[in-house]
Amino acid sequence: MADPTDKWEDNVGGEADVEGSRHVFYVDRECILCSVCSDHAPANFRMSDDEDHDICFQQPRTAAELSDCRSAMANCPVEAIGDDG
Ligand code: SF4
């Protein structure tokens, strides 16, 4: 389970409000840079600028993006993605 006290500082800040539900997706330091999340949610997750790990660079703006983010979180092999919304 992802740890919000151990998340990468280069995740995007802010909070998403998608159809009345609030979300703050992030990647923590367990990330092994496998790219599963950016494959599932390319509008929301990508590799960090230093190419060391993935980050959430855009909180979900639509129900479709929220679904993609949830899919990314469910499929992360090391449970490095959290949602503090
Ligand atoms: S799916 Fe998980 S381990 Fe893989 S790049 Fe994304 S956050 Fe990192």
PDB file of C-alpha atoms and ligand atoms in Angstrom:
ATOM      1  CA  MET A   1       0.000   0.000   0.000  1.00  0.00           C
ATOM      2  CA  ALA A   2       1.379   3.389  -1.007  1.00  0.00           C
ATOM      3  CA  ASP A   3       2.620   5.672   1.749  1.00  0.00           C
ATOM      4  CA  PRO A   4       1.710   9.383   1.457  1.00  0.00           C
ATOM      5  CA  THR A   5       4.625  10.292   3.742  1.00  0.00           C
ATOM      6  CA  ASP A   6       6.995   8.658   1.249  1.00  0.00           C
ATOM      7  CA  LYS A   7       5.748  10.121  -2.014  1.00  0.00           C
ATOM      8  CA  TRP A   8       8.063  11.700  -4.556  1.00  0.00           C
ATOM      9  CA  GLU A   9       8.149  15.478  -4.240  1.00  0.00           C
ATOM     10  CA  ASP A  10       7.795  15.931  -8.000  1.00  0.00           C
ATOM     11  CA  ASN A  11       4.265  14.524  -8.117  1.00  0.00           C
ATOM     12  CA  VAL A  12       1.853  17.243  -9.157  1.00  0.00           C
ATOM     13  CA  GLY A  13       0.115  18.985  -6.281  1.00  0.00           C
ATOM     14  CA  GLY A  14      -3.497  19.927  -6.048  1.00  0.00           C
ATOM     15  CA  GLU A  15      -6.651  17.956  -5.680  1.00  0.00           C
ATOM     16  CA  ALA A  16      -9.003  16.635  -8.356  1.00  0.00           C
ATOM     17  CA  ASP A  17     -12.763  16.946  -8.056  1.00  0.00           C
ATOM     18  CA  VAL A  18     -14.342  14.578 -10.545  1.00  0.00           C
ATOM     19  CA  GLU A  19     -18.115  14.490 -10.450  1.00  0.00           C
ATOM     20  CA  GLY A  20     -18.172  15.178  -6.727  1.00  0.00           C
ATOM     21  CA  SER A  21     -15.414  12.799  -5.644  1.00  0.00           C
ATOM     22  CA  ARG A  22     -12.048  14.175  -4.546  1.00  0.00           C
ATOM     23  CA  HIS A  23      -8.718  12.614  -5.469  1.00  0.00           C
ATOM     24  CA  VAL A  24      -5.017  13.218  -4.960  1.00  0.00           C
ATOM     25  CA  PHE A  25      -3.031  10.581  -6.815  1.00  0.00           C
ATOM     26  CA  TYR A  26       0.696  10.213  -6.188  1.00  0.00           C
ATOM     27  CA  VAL A  27       3.607   7.776  -6.626  1.00  0.00           C
ATOM     28  CA  ASP A  28       5.774   6.845  -3.655  1.00  0.00           C
ATOM     29  CA  ARG A  29       9.411   5.741  -3.444  1.00  0.00           C
ATOM     30  CA  GLU A  30       8.594   2.059  -3.929  1.00  0.00           C
ATOM     31  CA  CYS A  31       8.243   2.763  -7.677  1.00  0.00           C
ATOM     32  CA  ILE A  32      10.395   0.494  -9.843  1.00  0.00           C
ATOM     33  CA  LEU A  33       9.863   2.485 -13.059  1.00  0.00           C
ATOM     34  CA  CYS A  34       7.995  -0.255 -14.905  1.00  0.00           C
ATOM     35  CA  SER A  35       5.768   2.157 -16.900  1.00  0.00           C
ATOM     36  CA  VAL A  36       2.547   0.225 -16.218  1.00  0.00           C
ATOM     37  CA  CYS A  37       0.883   3.368 -14.851  1.00  0.00           C
ATOM     38  CA  SER A  38       1.795   5.547 -17.803  1.00  0.00           C
ATOM     39  CA  ASP A  39       0.489   2.834 -20.112  1.00  0.00           C
ATOM     40  CA  HIS A  40      -2.849   2.739 -18.267  1.00  0.00           C
ATOM     41  CA  ALA A  41      -3.180   6.478 -17.679  1.00  0.00           C
ATOM     42  CA  PRO A  42      -0.920   8.377 -20.105  1.00  0.00           C
ATOM     43  CA  ALA A  43      -2.740  11.661 -19.451  1.00  0.00           C
ATOM     44  CA  ASN A  44      -1.905  11.466 -15.749  1.00  0.00           C
ATOM     45  CA  PHE A  45       1.312   9.471 -15.164  1.00  0.00           C
ATOM     46  CA  ARG A  46       4.731   9.746 -16.788  1.00  0.00           C
ATOM     47  CA  MET A  47       8.419   9.273 -16.094  1.00  0.00           C
ATOM     48  CA  SER A  48      10.034  11.902 -13.873  1.00  0.00           C
ATOM     49  CA  ASP A  49      12.318  14.465 -15.496  1.00  0.00           C
ATOM     50  CA  ASP A  50      15.347  12.741 -13.946  1.00  0.00           C
ATOM     51  CA  GLU A  51      14.147   9.398 -15.400  1.00  0.00           C
ATOM     52  CA  ASP A  52      14.358   7.782 -11.970  1.00  0.00           C
ATOM     53  CA  HIS A  53      10.711   6.963 -11.261  1.00  0.00           C
ATOM     54  CA  ASP A  54       7.202   7.708 -12.471  1.00  0.00           C
ATOM     55  CA  ILE A  55       5.034  10.519 -11.145  1.00  0.00           C
ATOM     56  CA  CYS A  56       1.461  11.677 -11.283  1.00  0.00           C
ATOM     57  CA  PHE A  57       1.852  14.844 -13.370  1.00  0.00           C
ATOM     58  CA  GLN A  58      -1.846  15.606 -13.830  1.00  0.00           C
ATOM     59  CA  GLN A  59      -4.694  14.839 -11.464  1.00  0.00           C
ATOM     60  CA  PRO A  60      -7.713  13.332 -13.271  1.00  0.00           C
ATOM     61  CA  ARG A  61     -10.010  15.900 -14.891  1.00  0.00           C
ATOM     62  CA  THR A  62     -12.705  13.590 -16.238  1.00  0.00           C
ATOM     63  CA  ALA A  63     -14.444  10.378 -15.284  1.00  0.00           C
ATOM     64  CA  ALA A  64     -12.468   8.609 -18.011  1.00  0.00           C
ATOM     65  CA  GLU A  65      -9.158   9.847 -16.603  1.00  0.00           C
ATOM     66  CA  LEU A  66     -10.250   8.878 -13.102  1.00  0.00           C
ATOM     67  CA  SER A  67     -11.007   5.378 -14.368  1.00  0.00           C
ATOM     68  CA  ASP A  68      -7.565   5.247 -16.008  1.00  0.00           C
ATOM     69  CA  CYS A  69      -5.879   6.394 -12.773  1.00  0.00           C
ATOM     70  CA  ARG A  70      -7.702   3.756 -10.784  1.00  0.00           C
ATOM     71  CA  SER A  71      -6.622   1.156 -13.316  1.00  0.00           C
ATOM     72  CA  ALA A  72      -3.020   2.354 -12.998  1.00  0.00           C
ATOM     73  CA  MET A  73      -3.217   2.102  -9.207  1.00  0.00           C
ATOM     74  CA  ALA A  74      -4.752  -1.368  -9.323  1.00  0.00           C
ATOM     75  CA  ASN A  75      -2.125  -2.652 -11.742  1.00  0.00           C
ATOM     76  CA  CYS A  76       1.017  -1.173 -10.171  1.00  0.00           C
ATOM     77  CA  PRO A  77       3.053  -4.274  -9.305  1.00  0.00           C
ATOM     78  CA  VAL A  78       4.519  -2.788  -6.112  1.00  0.00           C
ATOM     79  CA  GLU A  79       1.498  -0.769  -4.888  1.00  0.00           C
ATOM     80  CA  ALA A  80       3.431   2.486  -5.228  1.00  0.00           C
ATOM     81  CA  ILE A  81       0.390   4.538  -6.291  1.00  0.00           C
ATOM     82  CA  GLY A  82      -1.893   6.109  -3.739  1.00  0.00           C
ATOM     83  CA  ASP A  83      -4.992   8.272  -3.760  1.00  0.00           C
ATOM     84  CA  ASP A  84      -5.460  10.550  -0.766  1.00  0.00           C
ATOM     85  CA  GLY A  85      -8.654  12.162  -1.954  1.00  0.00           C
TER      86      GLY A  85
HETATM   87  S1  SF4 B   1       3.129   1.144 -12.191  1.00  0.00           S
HETATM   88 FE1  SF4 B   1       3.963   1.495 -10.138  1.00  0.00          FE
HETATM   89  S2  SF4 B   1       6.081   0.717 -10.183  1.00  0.00           S
HETATM   90 FE2  SF4 B   1       5.360   0.922 -12.301  1.00  0.00          FE
HETATM   91  S3  SF4 B   1       6.108   2.949 -12.932  1.00  0.00           S
HETATM   92 FE3  SF4 B   1       4.003   3.223 -12.176  1.00  0.00          FE
HETATM   93  S4  SF4 B   1       4.205   3.727  -9.994  1.00  0.00           S
HETATM   94 FE4  SF4 B   1       6.161   2.894 -10.675  1.00  0.00          FE
END
